Tab-separated table of C-alpha atoms and ligand atoms in Angstrom:
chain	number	residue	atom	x	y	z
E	36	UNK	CA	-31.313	-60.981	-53.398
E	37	UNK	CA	-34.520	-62.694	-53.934
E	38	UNK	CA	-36.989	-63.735	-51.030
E	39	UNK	CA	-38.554	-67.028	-50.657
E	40	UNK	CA	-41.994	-67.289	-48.531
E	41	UNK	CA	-42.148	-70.943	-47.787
E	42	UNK	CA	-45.629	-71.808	-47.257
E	43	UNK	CA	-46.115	-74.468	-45.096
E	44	UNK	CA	-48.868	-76.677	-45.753
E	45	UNK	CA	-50.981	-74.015	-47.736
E	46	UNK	CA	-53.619	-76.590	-48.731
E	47	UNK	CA	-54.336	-77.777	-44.950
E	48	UNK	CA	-53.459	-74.893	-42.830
E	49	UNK	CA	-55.630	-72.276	-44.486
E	50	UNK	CA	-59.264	-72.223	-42.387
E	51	UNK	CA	-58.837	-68.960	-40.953
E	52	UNK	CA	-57.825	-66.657	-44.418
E	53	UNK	CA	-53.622	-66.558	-42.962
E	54	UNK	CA	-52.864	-66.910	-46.719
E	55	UNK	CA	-53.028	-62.679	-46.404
E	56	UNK	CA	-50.025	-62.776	-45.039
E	57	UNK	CA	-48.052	-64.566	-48.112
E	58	UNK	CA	-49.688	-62.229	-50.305
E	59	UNK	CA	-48.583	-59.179	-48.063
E	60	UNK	CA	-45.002	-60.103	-47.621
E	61	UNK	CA	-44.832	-60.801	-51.823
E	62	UNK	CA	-46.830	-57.510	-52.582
E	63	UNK	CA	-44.516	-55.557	-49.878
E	64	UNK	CA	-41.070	-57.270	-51.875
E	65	UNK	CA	-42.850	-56.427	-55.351
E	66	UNK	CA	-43.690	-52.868	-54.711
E	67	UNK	CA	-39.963	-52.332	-53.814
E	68	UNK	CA	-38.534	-54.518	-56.842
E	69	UNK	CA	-37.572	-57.446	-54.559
E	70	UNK	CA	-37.544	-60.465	-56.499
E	71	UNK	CA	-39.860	-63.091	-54.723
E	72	UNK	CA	-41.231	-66.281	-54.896
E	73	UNK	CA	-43.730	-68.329	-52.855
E	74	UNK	CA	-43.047	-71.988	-52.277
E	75	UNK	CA	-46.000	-74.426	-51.021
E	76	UNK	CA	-44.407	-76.930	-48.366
E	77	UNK	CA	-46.672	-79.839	-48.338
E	78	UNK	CA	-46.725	-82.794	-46.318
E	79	UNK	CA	-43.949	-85.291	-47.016
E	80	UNK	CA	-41.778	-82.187	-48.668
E	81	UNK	CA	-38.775	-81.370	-47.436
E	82	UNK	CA	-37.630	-78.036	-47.035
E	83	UNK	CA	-35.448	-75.742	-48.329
E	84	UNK	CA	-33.640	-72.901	-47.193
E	85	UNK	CA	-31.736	-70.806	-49.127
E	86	UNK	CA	-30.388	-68.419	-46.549
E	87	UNK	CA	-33.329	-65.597	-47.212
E	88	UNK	CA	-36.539	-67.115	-46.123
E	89	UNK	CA	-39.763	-66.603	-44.496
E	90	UNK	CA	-41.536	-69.125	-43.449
E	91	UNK	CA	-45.138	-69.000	-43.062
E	92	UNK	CA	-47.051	-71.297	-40.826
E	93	UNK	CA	-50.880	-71.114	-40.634
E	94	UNK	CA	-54.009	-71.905	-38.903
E	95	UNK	CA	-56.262	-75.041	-38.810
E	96	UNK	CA	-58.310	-76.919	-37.209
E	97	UNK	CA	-56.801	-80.236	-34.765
E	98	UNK	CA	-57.717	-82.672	-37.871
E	99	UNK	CA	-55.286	-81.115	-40.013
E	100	UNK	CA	-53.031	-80.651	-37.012
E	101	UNK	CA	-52.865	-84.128	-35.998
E	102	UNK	CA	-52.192	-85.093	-39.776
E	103	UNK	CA	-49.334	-82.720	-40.070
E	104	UNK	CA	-47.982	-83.359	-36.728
E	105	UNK	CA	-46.676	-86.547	-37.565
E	106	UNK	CA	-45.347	-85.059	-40.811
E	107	UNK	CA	-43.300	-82.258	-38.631
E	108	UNK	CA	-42.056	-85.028	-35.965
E	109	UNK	CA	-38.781	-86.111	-38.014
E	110	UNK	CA	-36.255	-84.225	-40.450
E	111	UNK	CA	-38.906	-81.478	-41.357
E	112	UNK	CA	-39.105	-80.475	-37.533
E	113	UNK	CA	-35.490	-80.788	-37.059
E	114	UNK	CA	-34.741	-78.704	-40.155
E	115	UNK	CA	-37.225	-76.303	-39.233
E	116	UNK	CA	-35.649	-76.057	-35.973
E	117	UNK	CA	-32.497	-75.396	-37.613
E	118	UNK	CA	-33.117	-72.698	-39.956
E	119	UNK	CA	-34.735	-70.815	-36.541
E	120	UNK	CA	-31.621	-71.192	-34.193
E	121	UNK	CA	-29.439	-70.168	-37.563
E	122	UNK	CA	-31.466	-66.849	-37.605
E	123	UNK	CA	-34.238	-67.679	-40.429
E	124	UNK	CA	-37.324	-65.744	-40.324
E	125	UNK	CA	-40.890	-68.030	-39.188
E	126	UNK	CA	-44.329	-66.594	-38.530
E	127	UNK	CA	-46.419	-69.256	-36.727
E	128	UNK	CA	-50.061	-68.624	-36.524
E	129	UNK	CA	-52.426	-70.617	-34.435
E	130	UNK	CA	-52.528	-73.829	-35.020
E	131	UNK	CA	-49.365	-73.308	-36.436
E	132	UNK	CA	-47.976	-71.577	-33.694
E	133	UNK	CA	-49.431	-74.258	-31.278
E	134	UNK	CA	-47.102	-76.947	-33.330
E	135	UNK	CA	-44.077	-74.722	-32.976
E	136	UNK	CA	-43.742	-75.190	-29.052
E	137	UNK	CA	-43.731	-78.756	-27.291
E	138	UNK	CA	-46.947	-80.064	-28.006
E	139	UNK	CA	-50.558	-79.064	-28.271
E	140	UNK	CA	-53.274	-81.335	-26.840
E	141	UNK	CA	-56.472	-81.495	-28.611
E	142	UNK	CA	-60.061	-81.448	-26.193
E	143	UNK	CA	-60.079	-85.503	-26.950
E	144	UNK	CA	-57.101	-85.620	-25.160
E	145	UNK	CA	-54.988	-86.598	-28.014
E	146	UNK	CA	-51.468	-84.929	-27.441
E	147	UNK	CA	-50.114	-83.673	-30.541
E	148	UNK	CA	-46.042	-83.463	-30.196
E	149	UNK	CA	-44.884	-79.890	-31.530
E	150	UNK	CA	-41.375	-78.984	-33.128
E	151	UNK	CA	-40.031	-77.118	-30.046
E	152	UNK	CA	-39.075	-74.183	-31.495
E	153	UNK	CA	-40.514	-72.366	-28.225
E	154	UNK	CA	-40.765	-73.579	-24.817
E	155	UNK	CA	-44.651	-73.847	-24.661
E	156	UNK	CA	-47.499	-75.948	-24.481
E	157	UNK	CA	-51.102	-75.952	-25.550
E	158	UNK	CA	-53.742	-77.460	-22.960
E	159	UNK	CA	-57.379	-78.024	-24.274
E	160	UNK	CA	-60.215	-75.701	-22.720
E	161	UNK	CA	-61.831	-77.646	-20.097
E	162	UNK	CA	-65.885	-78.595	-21.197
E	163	UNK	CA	-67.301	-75.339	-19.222
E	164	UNK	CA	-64.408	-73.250	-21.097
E	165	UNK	CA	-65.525	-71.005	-24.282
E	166	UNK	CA	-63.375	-70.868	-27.263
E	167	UNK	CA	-61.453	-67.340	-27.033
E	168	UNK	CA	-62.760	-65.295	-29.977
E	169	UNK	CA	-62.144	-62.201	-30.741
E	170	UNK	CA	-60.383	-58.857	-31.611
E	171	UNK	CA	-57.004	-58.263	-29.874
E	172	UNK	CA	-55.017	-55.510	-29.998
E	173	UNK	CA	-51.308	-56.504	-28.383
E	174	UNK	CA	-48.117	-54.303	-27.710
E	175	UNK	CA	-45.457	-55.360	-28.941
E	176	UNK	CA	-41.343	-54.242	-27.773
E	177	UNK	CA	-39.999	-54.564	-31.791
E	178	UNK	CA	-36.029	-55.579	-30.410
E	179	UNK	CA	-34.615	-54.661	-33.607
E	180	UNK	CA	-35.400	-50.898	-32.876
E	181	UNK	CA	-36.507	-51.438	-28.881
E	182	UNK	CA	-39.591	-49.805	-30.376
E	183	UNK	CA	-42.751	-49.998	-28.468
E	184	UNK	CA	-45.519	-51.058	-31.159
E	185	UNK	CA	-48.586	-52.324	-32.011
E	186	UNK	CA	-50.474	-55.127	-33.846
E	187	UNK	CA	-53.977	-55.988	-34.299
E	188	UNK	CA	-55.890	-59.086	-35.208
E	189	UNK	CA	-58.304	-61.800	-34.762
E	190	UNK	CA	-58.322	-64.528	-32.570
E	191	UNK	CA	-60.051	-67.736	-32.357
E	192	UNK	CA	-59.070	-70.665	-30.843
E	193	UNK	CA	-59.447	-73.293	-27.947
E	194	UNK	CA	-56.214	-74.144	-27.189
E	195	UNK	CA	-54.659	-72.357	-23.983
E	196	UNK	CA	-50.878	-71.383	-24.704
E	197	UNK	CA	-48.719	-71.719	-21.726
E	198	UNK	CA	-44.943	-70.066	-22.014
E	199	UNK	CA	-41.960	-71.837	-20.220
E	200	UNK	CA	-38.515	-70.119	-20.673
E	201	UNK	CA	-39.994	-68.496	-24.276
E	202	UNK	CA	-40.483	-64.455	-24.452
E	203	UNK	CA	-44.009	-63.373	-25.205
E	204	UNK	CA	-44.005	-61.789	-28.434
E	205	UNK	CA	-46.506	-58.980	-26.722
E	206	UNK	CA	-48.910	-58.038	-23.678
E	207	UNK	CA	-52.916	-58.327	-24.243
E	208	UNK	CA	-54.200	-54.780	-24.468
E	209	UNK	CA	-57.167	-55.829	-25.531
E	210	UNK	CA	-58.482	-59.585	-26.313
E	211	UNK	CA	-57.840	-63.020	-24.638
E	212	UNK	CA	-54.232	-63.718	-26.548
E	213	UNK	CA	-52.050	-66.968	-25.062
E	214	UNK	CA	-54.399	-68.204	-22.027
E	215	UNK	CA	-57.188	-65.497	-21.167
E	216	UNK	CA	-54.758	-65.290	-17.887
E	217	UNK	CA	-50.970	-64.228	-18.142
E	218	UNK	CA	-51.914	-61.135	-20.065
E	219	UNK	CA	-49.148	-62.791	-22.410
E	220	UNK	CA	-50.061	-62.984	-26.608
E	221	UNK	CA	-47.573	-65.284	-28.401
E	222	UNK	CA	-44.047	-65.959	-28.701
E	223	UNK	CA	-40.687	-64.963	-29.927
E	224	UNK	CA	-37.647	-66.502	-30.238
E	225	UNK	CA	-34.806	-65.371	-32.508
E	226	UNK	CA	-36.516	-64.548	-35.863
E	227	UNK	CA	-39.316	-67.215	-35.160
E	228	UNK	CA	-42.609	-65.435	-34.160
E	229	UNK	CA	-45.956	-67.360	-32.845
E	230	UNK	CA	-49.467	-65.503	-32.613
E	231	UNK	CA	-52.935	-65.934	-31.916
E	232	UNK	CA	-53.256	-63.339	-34.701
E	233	UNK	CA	-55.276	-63.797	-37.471
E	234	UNK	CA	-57.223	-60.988	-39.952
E	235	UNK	CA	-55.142	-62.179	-41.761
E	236	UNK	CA	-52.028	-60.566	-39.433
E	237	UNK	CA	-50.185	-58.792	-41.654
E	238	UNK	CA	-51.716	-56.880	-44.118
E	239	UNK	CA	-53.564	-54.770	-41.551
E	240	UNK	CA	-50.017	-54.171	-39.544
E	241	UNK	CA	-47.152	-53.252	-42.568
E	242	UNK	CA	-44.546	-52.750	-39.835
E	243	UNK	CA	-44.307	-56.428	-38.735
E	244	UNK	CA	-44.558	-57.393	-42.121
E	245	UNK	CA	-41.359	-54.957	-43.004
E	246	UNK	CA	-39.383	-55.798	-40.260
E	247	UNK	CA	-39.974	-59.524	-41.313
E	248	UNK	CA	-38.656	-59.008	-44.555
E	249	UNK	CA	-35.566	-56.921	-43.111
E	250	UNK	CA	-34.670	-60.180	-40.898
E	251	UNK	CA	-34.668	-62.227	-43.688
E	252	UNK	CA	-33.022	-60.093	-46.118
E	253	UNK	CA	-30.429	-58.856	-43.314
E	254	UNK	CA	-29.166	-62.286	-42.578
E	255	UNK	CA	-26.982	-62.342	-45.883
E	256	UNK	CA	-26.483	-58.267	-46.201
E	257	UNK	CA	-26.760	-56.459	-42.610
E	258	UNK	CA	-27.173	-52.947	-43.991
E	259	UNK	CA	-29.819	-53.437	-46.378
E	260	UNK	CA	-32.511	-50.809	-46.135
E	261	UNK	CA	-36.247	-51.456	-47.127
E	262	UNK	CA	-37.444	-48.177	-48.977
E	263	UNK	CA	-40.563	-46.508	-47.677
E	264	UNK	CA	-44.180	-47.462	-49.167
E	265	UNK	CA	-47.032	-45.117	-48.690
E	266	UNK	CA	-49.321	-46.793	-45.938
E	267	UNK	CA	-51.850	-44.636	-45.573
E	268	UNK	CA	-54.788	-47.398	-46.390
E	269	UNK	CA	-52.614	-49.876	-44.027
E	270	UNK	CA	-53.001	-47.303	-41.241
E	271	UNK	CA	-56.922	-46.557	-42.363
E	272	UNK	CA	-57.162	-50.377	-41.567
E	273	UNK	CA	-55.477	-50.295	-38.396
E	274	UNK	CA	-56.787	-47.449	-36.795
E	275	UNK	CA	-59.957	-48.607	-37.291
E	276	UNK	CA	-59.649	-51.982	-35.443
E	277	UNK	CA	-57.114	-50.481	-33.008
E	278	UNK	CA	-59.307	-47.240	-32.082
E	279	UNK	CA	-62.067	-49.602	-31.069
E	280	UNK	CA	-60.428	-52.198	-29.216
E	281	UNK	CA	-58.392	-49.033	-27.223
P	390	LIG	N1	-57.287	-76.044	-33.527
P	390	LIG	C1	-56.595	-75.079	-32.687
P	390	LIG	C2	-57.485	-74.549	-31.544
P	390	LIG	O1	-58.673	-74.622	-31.630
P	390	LIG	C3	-56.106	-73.907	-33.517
P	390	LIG	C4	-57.244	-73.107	-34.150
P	390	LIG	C5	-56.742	-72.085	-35.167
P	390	LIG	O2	-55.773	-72.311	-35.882
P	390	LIG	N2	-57.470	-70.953	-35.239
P	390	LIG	O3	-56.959	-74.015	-30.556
């Protein structure tokens, strides 16, 4: 029953420190005895599915975005798009997220197409718009257990997320999230999730990063259990950000 974190485009999509989040999800699996591996997706590599994935999808600037857009625009997209509507596991963040929905367009007005995983867009801040930087704290209804939650993070980016027919993947306690506007932060669909989130995301909220490693690992055994670890740092971490931003 190993787990394979596919790391898409480690080497370009790595500005804002989202490579916390492979080494959270591989830490998690190893402190339980999961067997795990992390695979680096680079541009002009296929991937590879084997049926219990997670696949990671950072954070960059629009350079590196408009490089790797082109990359995502044939079979990688499609397959990507694939593994999602088959029930695979994706965490989108950022720019990453922004390439997930239709197409993000960058403040030169180049329009960067997106591998339509969610029905969104990404609009440039107009030239008397601020970047939105910040903390966030977002709540979160976890479907799996129709759990109300929460998650905290770090956001900075230009782009303003707008959702079509896409869920949000929580409301904006605290922070700017999708748009500064809806009150929306992110996106869900299936087992693909898309967030403004970094910190990086997950090792500061263990809960998304377990239930994240149950989707994956329940697509090929539905009543596998993840044992409990002892969070009490995680929470430290949390409560700290969380507390303030409440
Ligand atoms: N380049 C995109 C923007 O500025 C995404 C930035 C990021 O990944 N933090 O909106």
């Amino acid at each position: 029953m190993k787990l394979t974190i596919h790391h898409l485009y480690a080497d370009m999509m790595n500005l804002y420190g989202d490579r916390g989040n492979v080494i959270s999800i591989k830490k998690r699996c190893e402190w339980r005895s999961i067997p795990v591996e992390v695979v680096d997706v680079g541009l002009g590599e296929r991937i590879q599915p084997t049926s219990r994935d997670i696949f990671l999808f950072g954070g960059g600037q629009d350079r590196e975005q408009a490089l790797l857009a082109e990359d995502l625009s044939g079979s990688k997209g499609a397959d990507l798009r694939a593994v999602v509507e088959d029930g695979g596991v994706v965490l989108g963040v950022c720019g990453g997220y922004q390439l997930m929905g239709h197409s993000y367009e960058t403040p030169e007005g180049e329009r960067l197409p997106g591998v339509g995983i969610f029905d969104l867009t990404t609009e440039p801040r107009k030239p008397d718009e601020e970047r939105l930087i910040g903390n966030v704290l977002v709540r979160v209804r976890a479907p799996e257990t129709d759990e109300v939650r929460e998650i905290v993070g770090f956001e900075n980016h230009g782009g303003r997320t707008y959702l079509g027919d896409t869920e949000p993947l929580g409301e904006v306690v605290a922070g700017y999230g999708n748009n500064g506007q809806d009150g929306t932060e992110g996106a869900r669909h299936l087992n693909a999730y898309g967030t403004y989130l970094h910190g990086s995301l997950l090792p500061k909220n263990p809960w998304l990063t377990d239930q994240l490693i149950l989707n994956a690992l329940r697509r090929v055994d539905d009543s596998f259990e993840l044992e409990p670890l002892d969070d009490a740092v995680e929470r430290v971490a949390f409560d700290s950000l969380a507390d303030r931003l409440r």
